[in-house]
CSV table of C-alpha atoms in Angstrom, one decimal:
chain,number,residue,atom,x,y,z
C,806,UNK,CA,-74.9,17.3,65.4
C,807,UNK,CA,-77.5,14.6,64.6
C,808,UNK,CA,-75.9,11.2,63.9
C,809,UNK,CA,-72.6,12.0,65.5
C,810,UNK,CA,-71.2,11.5,68.9
C,811,UNK,CA,-70.0,14.5,70.9
C,812,UNK,CA,-66.7,16.0,69.9
C,813,UNK,CA,-63.8,16.2,72.4
C,814,UNK,CA,-61.9,19.5,72.9
C,815,UNK,CA,-58.6,19.9,74.7
C,816,UNK,CA,-58.3,23.5,75.9
C,817,UNK,CA,-55.2,25.7,76.1
C,818,UNK,CA,-54.1,26.1,79.7
C,819,UNK,CA,-53.6,29.5,81.1
C,820,UNK,CA,-53.5,31.3,77.8
C,821,UNK,CA,-53.8,35.0,77.7
C,822,UNK,CA,-53.5,35.5,73.9
C,823,UNK,CA,-55.6,33.9,71.1
C,824,UNK,CA,-54.4,30.3,70.6
C,825,UNK,CA,-54.5,28.3,67.3
C,826,UNK,CA,-56.7,25.3,66.6
C,827,UNK,CA,-55.5,21.8,65.8
C,828,UNK,CA,-58.0,19.3,64.3
C,829,UNK,CA,-57.3,15.6,64.8
C,830,UNK,CA,-59.3,13.1,62.8
C,831,UNK,CA,-59.2,9.6,64.2
C,832,UNK,CA,-59.2,6.2,62.5
C,833,UNK,CA,-61.8,3.4,62.3
C,834,UNK,CA,-63.0,1.8,65.5
C,835,UNK,CA,-61.7,4.7,67.6
C,836,UNK,CA,-62.8,7.4,70.0
C,837,UNK,CA,-62.2,11.2,69.9
C,838,UNK,CA,-61.1,11.4,73.6
C,839,UNK,CA,-58.3,8.9,73.0
C,840,UNK,CA,-56.9,11.0,70.1
C,841,UNK,CA,-57.3,14.3,72.0
C,842,UNK,CA,-55.5,12.8,75.0
C,843,UNK,CA,-52.6,11.5,73.0
C,844,UNK,CA,-52.2,14.7,71.0
C,845,UNK,CA,-52.5,17.0,74.0
C,846,UNK,CA,-49.3,15.1,75.2
C,847,UNK,CA,-47.7,15.8,71.9
C,848,UNK,CA,-48.7,19.4,71.3
C,849,UNK,CA,-48.7,20.7,74.8
C,850,UNK,CA,-51.2,22.9,76.6
C,851,UNK,CA,-51.0,26.0,74.4
C,852,UNK,CA,-53.5,25.1,71.7
C,853,UNK,CA,-57.1,24.1,71.1
C,854,UNK,CA,-57.4,20.5,70.0
C,855,UNK,CA,-60.7,19.6,68.3
C,856,UNK,CA,-61.3,15.9,67.9
C,857,UNK,CA,-64.6,15.1,66.1
C,858,UNK,CA,-66.2,11.8,67.3
C,859,UNK,CA,-67.7,10.6,64.0
C,860,UNK,CA,-70.5,8.0,63.9
C,861,UNK,CA,-71.1,5.0,66.1
C,862,UNK,CA,-69.8,1.9,64.4
C,863,UNK,CA,-72.4,-0.8,64.4
C,864,UNK,CA,-71.6,-3.7,66.7
C,865,UNK,CA,-68.3,-2.1,67.9
C,866,UNK,CA,-69.1,-1.6,71.5
C,867,UNK,CA,-68.9,2.2,71.7
C,868,UNK,CA,-66.3,2.7,69.1
C,869,UNK,CA,-66.7,5.2,66.2
C,870,UNK,CA,-65.8,5.8,62.6
C,871,UNK,CA,-65.8,9.0,60.6
C,872,UNK,CA,-68.6,8.3,58.1
C,873,UNK,CA,-68.5,9.7,54.6
C,874,UNK,CA,-66.3,12.6,53.6
C,875,UNK,CA,-69.4,14.9,53.3
C,876,UNK,CA,-70.5,13.7,56.8
C,877,UNK,CA,-67.0,14.5,58.2
C,878,UNK,CA,-67.0,18.0,56.6
C,879,UNK,CA,-70.4,18.8,58.1
C,880,UNK,CA,-69.4,17.5,61.5
C,881,UNK,CA,-66.1,19.4,61.4
C,882,UNK,CA,-67.8,22.7,60.4
C,883,UNK,CA,-70.3,22.3,63.2
C,884,UNK,CA,-67.5,21.6,65.7
C,885,UNK,CA,-65.5,24.6,64.6
C,886,UNK,CA,-68.5,26.9,64.7
C,887,UNK,CA,-69.3,25.7,68.3
C,888,UNK,CA,-65.7,26.1,69.4
C,889,UNK,CA,-65.5,29.7,68.1
C,890,UNK,CA,-68.9,30.6,69.5
C,891,UNK,CA,-68.0,29.4,73.0
C,892,UNK,CA,-64.4,30.7,73.2
C,893,UNK,CA,-64.6,33.7,70.9
C,894,UNK,CA,-61.6,36.0,71.2
C,895,UNK,CA,-59.5,33.2,72.8
C,896,UNK,CA,-59.4,31.4,69.4
C,897,UNK,CA,-56.8,32.5,66.9
C,898,UNK,CA,-57.8,33.1,63.3
C,899,UNK,CA,-57.0,30.4,60.7
C,900,UNK,CA,-55.1,28.6,59.4
C,901,UNK,CA,-55.7,25.4,61.2
C,902,UNK,CA,-53.2,22.5,61.7
C,903,UNK,CA,-54.8,19.3,60.5
C,904,UNK,CA,-53.8,15.8,61.6
C,905,UNK,CA,-55.3,12.6,60.2
C,906,UNK,CA,-54.5,9.4,62.0
C,907,UNK,CA,-54.9,6.0,60.2
C,908,UNK,CA,-58.2,6.1,58.2
C,909,UNK,CA,-58.6,9.7,59.2
C,910,UNK,CA,-55.6,10.5,57.0
C,911,UNK,CA,-57.6,10.0,53.9
C,912,UNK,CA,-60.2,12.5,55.0
C,913,UNK,CA,-57.4,14.9,56.0
C,914,UNK,CA,-55.9,14.6,52.5
C,915,UNK,CA,-59.2,15.5,50.9
C,916,UNK,CA,-59.8,18.4,53.2
C,917,UNK,CA,-56.3,19.7,52.4
C,918,UNK,CA,-57.1,19.5,48.7
C,919,UNK,CA,-60.4,21.3,49.1
C,920,UNK,CA,-59.2,24.1,51.5
C,921,UNK,CA,-55.4,24.4,51.3
C,922,UNK,CA,-55.4,28.0,52.6
C,923,UNK,CA,-57.4,27.0,55.6
C,924,UNK,CA,-55.4,23.8,56.3
C,925,UNK,CA,-51.9,24.9,55.4
C,926,UNK,CA,-50.1,22.4,57.5
C,927,UNK,CA,-51.1,18.7,57.4
C,928,UNK,CA,-49.9,15.5,59.0
C,929,UNK,CA,-51.0,12.1,57.8
C,930,UNK,CA,-50.1,9.8,60.6
C,931,UNK,CA,-49.9,6.1,60.0
C,932,UNK,CA,-52.4,6.4,57.1
C,933,UNK,CA,-51.8,5.9,53.3
C,934,UNK,CA,-49.8,8.8,51.9
C,935,UNK,CA,-51.2,7.9,48.5
C,936,UNK,CA,-54.4,9.6,49.6
C,937,UNK,CA,-52.5,12.8,48.9
C,938,UNK,CA,-52.8,12.5,45.2
C,939,UNK,CA,-50.7,14.2,42.5
C,940,UNK,CA,-53.7,16.5,41.7
C,941,UNK,CA,-54.1,17.3,45.5
C,942,UNK,CA,-50.4,18.1,45.5
C,943,UNK,CA,-50.8,20.6,42.7
C,944,UNK,CA,-53.8,22.3,44.3
C,945,UNK,CA,-52.3,22.4,47.8
C,946,UNK,CA,-49.1,24.0,46.4
C,947,UNK,CA,-50.9,26.6,44.3
C,948,UNK,CA,-53.4,27.7,46.9
C,949,UNK,CA,-51.6,28.3,50.1
C,950,UNK,CA,-50.4,24.9,51.4
C,951,UNK,CA,-47.2,25.1,53.4
C,952,UNK,CA,-46.1,21.8,55.0
C,953,UNK,CA,-47.0,18.1,54.9
C,954,UNK,CA,-45.7,15.4,57.2
C,955,UNK,CA,-46.1,11.7,56.4
C,956,UNK,CA,-45.4,9.7,59.6
C,957,UNK,CA,-45.3,6.0,59.0
C,958,UNK,CA,-45.0,2.8,61.1
C,959,UNK,CA,-44.5,0.4,58.2
C,960,UNK,CA,-42.3,0.2,55.0
C,961,UNK,CA,-45.2,0.5,52.5
C,962,UNK,CA,-46.4,3.8,54.1
C,963,UNK,CA,-42.8,5.1,54.1
C,964,UNK,CA,-42.3,4.2,50.4
C,965,UNK,CA,-45.5,6.0,49.4
C,966,UNK,CA,-44.8,8.9,51.7
C,967,UNK,CA,-41.3,9.4,50.2
C,968,UNK,CA,-42.8,9.6,46.8
C,969,UNK,CA,-45.5,12.0,47.8
C,970,UNK,CA,-43.1,14.1,49.8
C,971,UNK,CA,-40.9,14.4,46.7
C,972,UNK,CA,-43.8,15.6,44.6
C,973,UNK,CA,-44.8,18.2,47.2
C,974,UNK,CA,-41.2,19.4,47.5
C,975,UNK,CA,-40.9,19.8,43.8
C,976,UNK,CA,-44.2,21.8,43.8
C,977,UNK,CA,-42.7,24.2,46.4
C,978,UNK,CA,-44.3,22.7,49.6
C,979,UNK,CA,-42.1,21.7,52.6
C,980,UNK,CA,-42.7,18.0,53.0
C,981,UNK,CA,-41.1,14.9,54.4
C,982,UNK,CA,-41.8,11.3,55.1
C,983,UNK,CA,-40.6,9.6,58.4
C,984,UNK,CA,-40.7,6.0,59.4
C,985,UNK,CA,-40.6,5.1,63.0
C,986,UNK,CA,-39.9,1.7,64.5
C,987,UNK,CA,-43.2,1.6,66.4
C,988,UNK,CA,-46.4,-0.5,66.2
C,989,UNK,CA,-49.6,0.6,64.5
C,990,UNK,CA,-51.3,2.0,67.6
C,991,UNK,CA,-51.0,5.4,69.2
C,992,UNK,CA,-49.3,4.2,72.3
C,993,UNK,CA,-46.5,5.7,74.4
C,994,UNK,CA,-43.7,4.7,72.0
C,995,UNK,CA,-45.6,6.0,69.0
C,996,UNK,CA,-46.4,9.3,70.7
C,997,UNK,CA,-42.7,9.7,71.7
C,998,UNK,CA,-41.5,9.1,68.2
C,999,UNK,CA,-44.0,11.5,66.7
C,1000,UNK,CA,-43.2,14.2,69.2
C,1001,UNK,CA,-39.9,14.8,67.6
C,1002,UNK,CA,-41.6,15.8,64.3
C,1003,UNK,CA,-43.9,18.5,65.9
C,1004,UNK,CA,-41.3,21.3,65.8
C,1005,UNK,CA,-40.8,20.7,62.1
C,1006,UNK,CA,-44.5,20.7,61.4
C,1007,UNK,CA,-45.2,23.9,63.2
C,1008,UNK,CA,-41.9,25.7,62.2
C,1009,UNK,CA,-42.6,29.2,60.9
C,1010,UNK,CA,-46.0,29.6,62.6
C,1011,UNK,CA,-45.3,31.9,65.5
C,1012,UNK,CA,-48.7,31.1,67.1
C,1013,UNK,CA,-47.2,27.7,68.2
C,1014,UNK,CA,-44.2,29.3,69.9
C,1015,UNK,CA,-45.8,32.4,71.3
C,1016,UNK,CA,-45.8,33.0,75.1
C,1017,UNK,CA,-49.1,32.7,76.9
């Protein structure tokens, strides 16, 4: 898509049945292939992982940001359409698991508010949980949203995440906030800590536990 770098896709390995899609939105000054590599290690080889690249950040030496929300929506739609056109029957029908890392968490929260039946399960990873506003909570709960994970590496994030998780729970959505003793970057320690939350995030969606 014009203005955007090429998306990265991690493919399911040896799958014989339609496999679900996970969308991962990276942070500022980042690259899609880094996110896809980390989340392939987290989620395993049974899913499609689509990582939009975003727009080249000026003066950042090959690093990317996501651009505006409208830009991100347009890029994501184009990426999903290309993925389904290429892999057809191998792609399971929606819903899609949505993960926003750092600044990408704010875009993920907006996407969840706009299309909760499409993005029923959402993880905001090391972003600002306040991006999931009270109005977004209400819309998400009333229109098909099922689970939200706030995964935090600092106390401020955990505090906001706990508040938002409580609002979501009261609205009927399974939600929780987790603080891990890790740094701000998606390194080995961070990935290992986040891995323990994946079963909770995907619980109840048989597509993530189905045999090949």
